[in-house]
Coordinates of C-alpha atoms in Angstrom, one line a residue:
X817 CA 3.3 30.5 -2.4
X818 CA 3.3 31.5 1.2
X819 CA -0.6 31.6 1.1
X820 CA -0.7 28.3 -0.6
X821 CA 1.8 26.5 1.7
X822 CA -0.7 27.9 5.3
X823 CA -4.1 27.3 3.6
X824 CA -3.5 23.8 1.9
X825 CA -2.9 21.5 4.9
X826 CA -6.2 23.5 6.9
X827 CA -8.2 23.1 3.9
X828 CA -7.4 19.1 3.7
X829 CA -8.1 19.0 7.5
X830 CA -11.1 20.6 7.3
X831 CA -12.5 19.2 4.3
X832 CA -12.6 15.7 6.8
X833 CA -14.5 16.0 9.4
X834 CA -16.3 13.3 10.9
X835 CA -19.9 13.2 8.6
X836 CA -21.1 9.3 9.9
X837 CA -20.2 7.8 6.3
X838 CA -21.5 4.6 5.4
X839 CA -19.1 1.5 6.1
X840 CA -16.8 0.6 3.6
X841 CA -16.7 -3.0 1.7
X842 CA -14.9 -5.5 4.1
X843 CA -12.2 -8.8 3.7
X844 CA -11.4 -11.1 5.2
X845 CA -7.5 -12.1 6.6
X846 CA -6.8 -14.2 8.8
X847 CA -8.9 -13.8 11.7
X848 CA -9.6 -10.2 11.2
X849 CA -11.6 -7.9 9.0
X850 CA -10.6 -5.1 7.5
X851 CA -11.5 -2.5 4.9
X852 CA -11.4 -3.3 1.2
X853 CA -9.1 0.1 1.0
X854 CA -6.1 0.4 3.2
X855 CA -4.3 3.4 3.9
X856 CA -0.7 3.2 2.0
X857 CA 2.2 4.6 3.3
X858 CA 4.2 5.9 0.6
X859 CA 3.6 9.5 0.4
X860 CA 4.3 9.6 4.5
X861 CA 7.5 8.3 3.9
X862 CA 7.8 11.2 1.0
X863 CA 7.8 8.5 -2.3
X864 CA 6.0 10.6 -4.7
X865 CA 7.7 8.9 -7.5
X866 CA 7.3 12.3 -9.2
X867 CA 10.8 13.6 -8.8
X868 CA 12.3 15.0 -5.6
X869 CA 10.4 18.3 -5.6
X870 CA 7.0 16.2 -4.8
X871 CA 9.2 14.0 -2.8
X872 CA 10.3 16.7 -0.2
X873 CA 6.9 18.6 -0.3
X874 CA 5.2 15.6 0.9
X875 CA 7.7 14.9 3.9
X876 CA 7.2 18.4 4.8
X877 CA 3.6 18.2 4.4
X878 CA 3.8 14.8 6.7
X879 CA 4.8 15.8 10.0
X880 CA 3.8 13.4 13.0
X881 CA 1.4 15.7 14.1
X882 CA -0.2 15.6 10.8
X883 CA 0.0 11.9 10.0
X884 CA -1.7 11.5 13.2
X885 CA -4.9 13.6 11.7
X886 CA -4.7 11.9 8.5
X887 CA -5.2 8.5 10.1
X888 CA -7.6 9.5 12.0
X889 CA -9.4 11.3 8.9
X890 CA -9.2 7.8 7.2
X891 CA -10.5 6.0 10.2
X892 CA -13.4 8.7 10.4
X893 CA -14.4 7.6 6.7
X894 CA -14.4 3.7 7.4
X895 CA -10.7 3.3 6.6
X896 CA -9.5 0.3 9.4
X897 CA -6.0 -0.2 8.3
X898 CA -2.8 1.2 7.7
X899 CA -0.1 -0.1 5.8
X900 CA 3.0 1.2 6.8
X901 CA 7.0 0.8 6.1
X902 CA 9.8 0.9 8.0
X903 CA 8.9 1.1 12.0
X904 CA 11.7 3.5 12.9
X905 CA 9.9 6.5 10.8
X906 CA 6.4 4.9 11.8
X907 CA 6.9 5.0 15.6
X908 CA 6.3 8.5 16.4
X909 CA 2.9 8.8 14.8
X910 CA 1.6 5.1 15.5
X911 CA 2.1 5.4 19.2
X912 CA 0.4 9.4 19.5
X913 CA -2.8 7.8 17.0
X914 CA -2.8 4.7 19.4
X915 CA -2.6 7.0 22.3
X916 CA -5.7 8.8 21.1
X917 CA -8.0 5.8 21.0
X918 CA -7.2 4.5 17.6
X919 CA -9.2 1.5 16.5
X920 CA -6.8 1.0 13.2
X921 CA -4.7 -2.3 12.2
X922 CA -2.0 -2.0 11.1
X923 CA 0.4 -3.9 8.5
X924 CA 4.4 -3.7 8.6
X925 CA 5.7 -4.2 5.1
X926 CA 9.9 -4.6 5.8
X927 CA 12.6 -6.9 5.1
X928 CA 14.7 -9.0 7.0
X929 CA 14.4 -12.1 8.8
X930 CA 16.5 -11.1 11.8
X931 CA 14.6 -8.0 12.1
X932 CA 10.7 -9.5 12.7
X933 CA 10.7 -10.1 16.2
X934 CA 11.3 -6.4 17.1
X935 CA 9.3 -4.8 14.6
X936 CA 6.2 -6.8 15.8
X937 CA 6.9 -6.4 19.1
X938 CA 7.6 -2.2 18.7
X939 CA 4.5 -1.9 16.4
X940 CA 1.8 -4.8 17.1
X941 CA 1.0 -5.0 13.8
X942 CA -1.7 -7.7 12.3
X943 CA 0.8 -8.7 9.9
X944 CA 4.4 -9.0 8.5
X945 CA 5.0 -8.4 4.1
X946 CA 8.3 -9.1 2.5
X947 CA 9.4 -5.8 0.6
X948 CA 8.3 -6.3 -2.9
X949 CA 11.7 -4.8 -4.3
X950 CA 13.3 -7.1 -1.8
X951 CA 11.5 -9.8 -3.0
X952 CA 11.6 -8.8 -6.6
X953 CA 15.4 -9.1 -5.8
X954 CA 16.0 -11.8 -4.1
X955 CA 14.5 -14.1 -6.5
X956 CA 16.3 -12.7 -9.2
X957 CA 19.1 -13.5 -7.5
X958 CA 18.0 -17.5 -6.4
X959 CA 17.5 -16.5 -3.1
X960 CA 13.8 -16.9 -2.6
X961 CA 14.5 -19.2 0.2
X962 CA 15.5 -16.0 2.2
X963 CA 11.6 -14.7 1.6
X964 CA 10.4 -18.0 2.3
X965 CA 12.3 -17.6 6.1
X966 CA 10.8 -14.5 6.4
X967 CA 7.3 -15.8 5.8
X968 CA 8.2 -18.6 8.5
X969 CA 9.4 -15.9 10.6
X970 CA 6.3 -13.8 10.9
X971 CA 4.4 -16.5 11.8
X972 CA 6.9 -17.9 14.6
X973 CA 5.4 -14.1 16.2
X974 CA 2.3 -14.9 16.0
X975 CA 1.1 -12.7 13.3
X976 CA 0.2 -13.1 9.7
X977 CA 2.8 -13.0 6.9
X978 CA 2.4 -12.2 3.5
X979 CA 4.9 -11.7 0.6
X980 CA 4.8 -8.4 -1.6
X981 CA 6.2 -7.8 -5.5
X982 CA 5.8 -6.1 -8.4
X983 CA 7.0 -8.8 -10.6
X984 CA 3.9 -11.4 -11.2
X985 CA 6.1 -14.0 -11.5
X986 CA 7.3 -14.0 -8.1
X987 CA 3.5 -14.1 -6.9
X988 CA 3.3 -16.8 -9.0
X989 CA 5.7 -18.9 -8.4
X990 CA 5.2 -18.4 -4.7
X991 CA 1.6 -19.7 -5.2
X992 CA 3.0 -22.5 -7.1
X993 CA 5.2 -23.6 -4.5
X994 CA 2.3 -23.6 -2.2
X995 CA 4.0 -21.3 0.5
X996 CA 2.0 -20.8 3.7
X997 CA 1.8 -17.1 3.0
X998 CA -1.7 -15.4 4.5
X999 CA -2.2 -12.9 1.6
X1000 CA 0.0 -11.4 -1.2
X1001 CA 0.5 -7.4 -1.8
X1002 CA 1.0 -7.4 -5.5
X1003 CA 1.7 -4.0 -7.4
X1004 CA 0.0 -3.1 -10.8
X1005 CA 3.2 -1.8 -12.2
X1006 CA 6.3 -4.1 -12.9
X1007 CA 8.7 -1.4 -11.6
X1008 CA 11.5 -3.7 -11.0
X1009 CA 11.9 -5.7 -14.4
X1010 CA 15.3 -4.1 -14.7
X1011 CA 16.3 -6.9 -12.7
X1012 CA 14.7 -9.5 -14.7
X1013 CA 15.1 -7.9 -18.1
X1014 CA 19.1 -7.0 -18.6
X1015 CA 18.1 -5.4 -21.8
X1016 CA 21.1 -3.7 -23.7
X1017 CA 21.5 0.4 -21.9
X1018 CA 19.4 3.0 -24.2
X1019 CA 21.2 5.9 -25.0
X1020 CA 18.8 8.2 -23.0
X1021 CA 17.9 10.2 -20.5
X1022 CA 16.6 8.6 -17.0
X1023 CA 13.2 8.7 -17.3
X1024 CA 12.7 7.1 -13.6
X1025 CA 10.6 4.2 -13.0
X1026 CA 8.8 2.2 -16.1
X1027 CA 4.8 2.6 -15.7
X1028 CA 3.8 0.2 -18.4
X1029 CA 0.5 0.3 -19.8
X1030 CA -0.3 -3.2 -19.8
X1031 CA 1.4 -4.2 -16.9
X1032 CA -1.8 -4.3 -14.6
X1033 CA -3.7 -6.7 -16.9
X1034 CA -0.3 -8.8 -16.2
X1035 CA -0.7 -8.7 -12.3
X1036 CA -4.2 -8.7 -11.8
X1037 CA -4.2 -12.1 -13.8
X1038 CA -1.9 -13.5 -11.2
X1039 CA -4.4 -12.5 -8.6
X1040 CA -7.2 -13.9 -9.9
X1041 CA -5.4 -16.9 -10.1
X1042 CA -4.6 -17.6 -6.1
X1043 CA -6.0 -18.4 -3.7
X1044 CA -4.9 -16.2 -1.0
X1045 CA -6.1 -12.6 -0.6
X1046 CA -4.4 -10.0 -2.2
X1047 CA -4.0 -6.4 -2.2
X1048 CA -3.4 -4.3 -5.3
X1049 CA -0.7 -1.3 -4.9
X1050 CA 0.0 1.8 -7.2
X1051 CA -3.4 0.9 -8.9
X1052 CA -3.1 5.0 -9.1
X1053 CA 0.4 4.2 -11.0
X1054 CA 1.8 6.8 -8.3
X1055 CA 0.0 9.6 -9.7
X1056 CA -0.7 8.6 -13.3
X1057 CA -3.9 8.0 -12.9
X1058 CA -4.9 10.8 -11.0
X1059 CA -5.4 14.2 -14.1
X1060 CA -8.9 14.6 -12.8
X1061 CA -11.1 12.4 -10.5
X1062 CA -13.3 10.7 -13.4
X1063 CA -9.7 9.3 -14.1
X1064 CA -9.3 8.0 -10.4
X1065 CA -12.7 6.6 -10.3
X1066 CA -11.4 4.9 -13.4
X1067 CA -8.7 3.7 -12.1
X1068 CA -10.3 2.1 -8.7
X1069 CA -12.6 0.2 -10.9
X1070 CA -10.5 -1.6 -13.2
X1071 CA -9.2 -2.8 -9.9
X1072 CA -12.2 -3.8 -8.4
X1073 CA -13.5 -5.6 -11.5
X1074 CA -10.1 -7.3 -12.1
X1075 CA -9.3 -8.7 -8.5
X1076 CA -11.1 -11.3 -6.5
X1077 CA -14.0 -10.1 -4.4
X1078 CA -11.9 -11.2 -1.4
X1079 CA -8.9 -9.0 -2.4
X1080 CA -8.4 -5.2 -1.8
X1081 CA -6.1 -2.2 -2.6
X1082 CA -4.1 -0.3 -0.7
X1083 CA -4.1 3.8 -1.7
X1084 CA -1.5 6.1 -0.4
X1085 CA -3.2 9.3 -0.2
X1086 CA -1.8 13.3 -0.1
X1087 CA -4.7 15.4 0.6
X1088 CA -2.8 18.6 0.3
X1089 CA -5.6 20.6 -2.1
X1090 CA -8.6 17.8 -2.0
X1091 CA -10.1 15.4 0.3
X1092 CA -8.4 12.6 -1.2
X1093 CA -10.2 10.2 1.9
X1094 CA -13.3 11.1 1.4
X1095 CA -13.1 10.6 -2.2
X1096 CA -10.9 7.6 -2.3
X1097 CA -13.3 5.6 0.6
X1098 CA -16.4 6.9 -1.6
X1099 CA -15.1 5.2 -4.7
X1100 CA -14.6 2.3 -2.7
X1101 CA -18.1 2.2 -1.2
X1102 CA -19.3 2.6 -4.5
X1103 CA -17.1 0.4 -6.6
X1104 CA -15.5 -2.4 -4.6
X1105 CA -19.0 -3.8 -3.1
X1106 CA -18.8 -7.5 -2.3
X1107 CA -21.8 -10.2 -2.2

């Protein structure tokens, strides 16, 4: 174990040195263009969604220091933007990257009205998301109006705002409504329908979040169905997809053939044993090409 724990993190950095890749598929939002892939920021933040073991191993594995490389890895393979959650744990490896002449945009997915002003101004991101469990929440609750402030929020700062969920019925309705959100972030699992769905208790064990097999046909039907932009999360289903790479690859391109050429993903990436960038911007190149 000791051997394993020195050699995986050198090996990941190695395996991504600069090679002059090809650039990746671009979209549009807003005023800027970005890359079709986005960096996600769950397994920074040490959501593995794979028990706590995985948890802890990947905050370990995501020091600063580290999180500063990986960016800079992505960047290197045509990767321009990071998603990233909560600006407090975000801070001390946005500012060192930024430091080191970091082109990346970045994208602040939080919650909160009152809270927008100072996350854009300690972070200078390109845009403001709604948490999709806080949305997910809210409008089970009748409190959508609370998102809707947050939308009109981000853009009193001068950046864009977009509204993320994993129910496709918030999307949806948000659409409907005609909201003057700039893109949506819209997950291909429906991880939160235990607020929707009061089902009588099972008499089981907690088997943790519900991956259902159908639910990204569900979601990405919602997406081709707006207007705006949007970008497809968990299309790995936090892991589920990923037993070998012909499974990944999979995985990338159901996405890519079920969203709008003008949507992308975002891909949150733990290159512990294998070059997870590389691979990840490769299938992208490959896969997620737009006219």
């Amino acid at each position: 174990m000791a051997a394993a724990t020195t050699l995986g993190p050198k090996r990941a950095v190695e395996a991504a040195e600069p090679t002059s890749p090809a650039p990746l598929p671009t979209i549009q939002i807003g005023k800027h263009r970005i890359s079709r892939l986005v960096a996600g920021s769950n397994p920074i933040l040490g959501y593995s969604y794979a028990g706590q073991h995985a948890d802890r191993h990947m905050k370990d594995y995501y020091t600063p220091e580290r999180t500063v490389e990986f960016l800079q890895n992505c960047e290197r393979a045509g990767i321009t933007t990071h998603q990233f959650a909560d600006p407090d744990r975000a801070l001390p490896y946005l500012r060192p990257l930024r430091e080191r002449g970091s082109k990346m945009s970045f994208i602040c997915l939080h919650s909160g009205r009152e809270k927008v002003k100072d996350a854009v101004e300690r972070t200078r991101p390109i845009a403001m998301v709604h948490h999709g469990g806080a949305t997910d929440r809210l409008f089970a609750a009748g409190k959508a109006s609370e998102v809707h402030d947050y939308v009109k929020a981000a853009h009193d700062c001068g950046v864009l705002a977009g509204v993320s969920a994993h129910n496709p019925d918030c999307i949806k309705r948000v659409a409907d409504e005609g909201w003057e959100v700039d893109f949506f972030m819209t997950c291909f699992y429906f991880l939160t329908r235990k607020m929707v769905h009061k089902d009588a208790e099972i008499p089981m064990l907690d088997f943790g979040l519900p991956f259902f097999k159908d639910d990204r046909e569900v979601m990405t039907k919602v997406v081709r169905q707006v207007k705006q932009p949007c970008f497809g999360f968990k299309i790995l289903g936090s892991g589920r997809h990923c037993s070998n790479q012909q499974t990944v690859r999979a995985a990338f391109k159901f996405a890519f053939e079920n969203i709008k050429p003008t949507d992308g993903v975002i891909v949150g990436m733990f290159p512990w044993f294998f070059d997870e960038v590389s691979a990840n911007a490769q299938f992208t190149r490959e896969l997620g090409k737009t006219a």
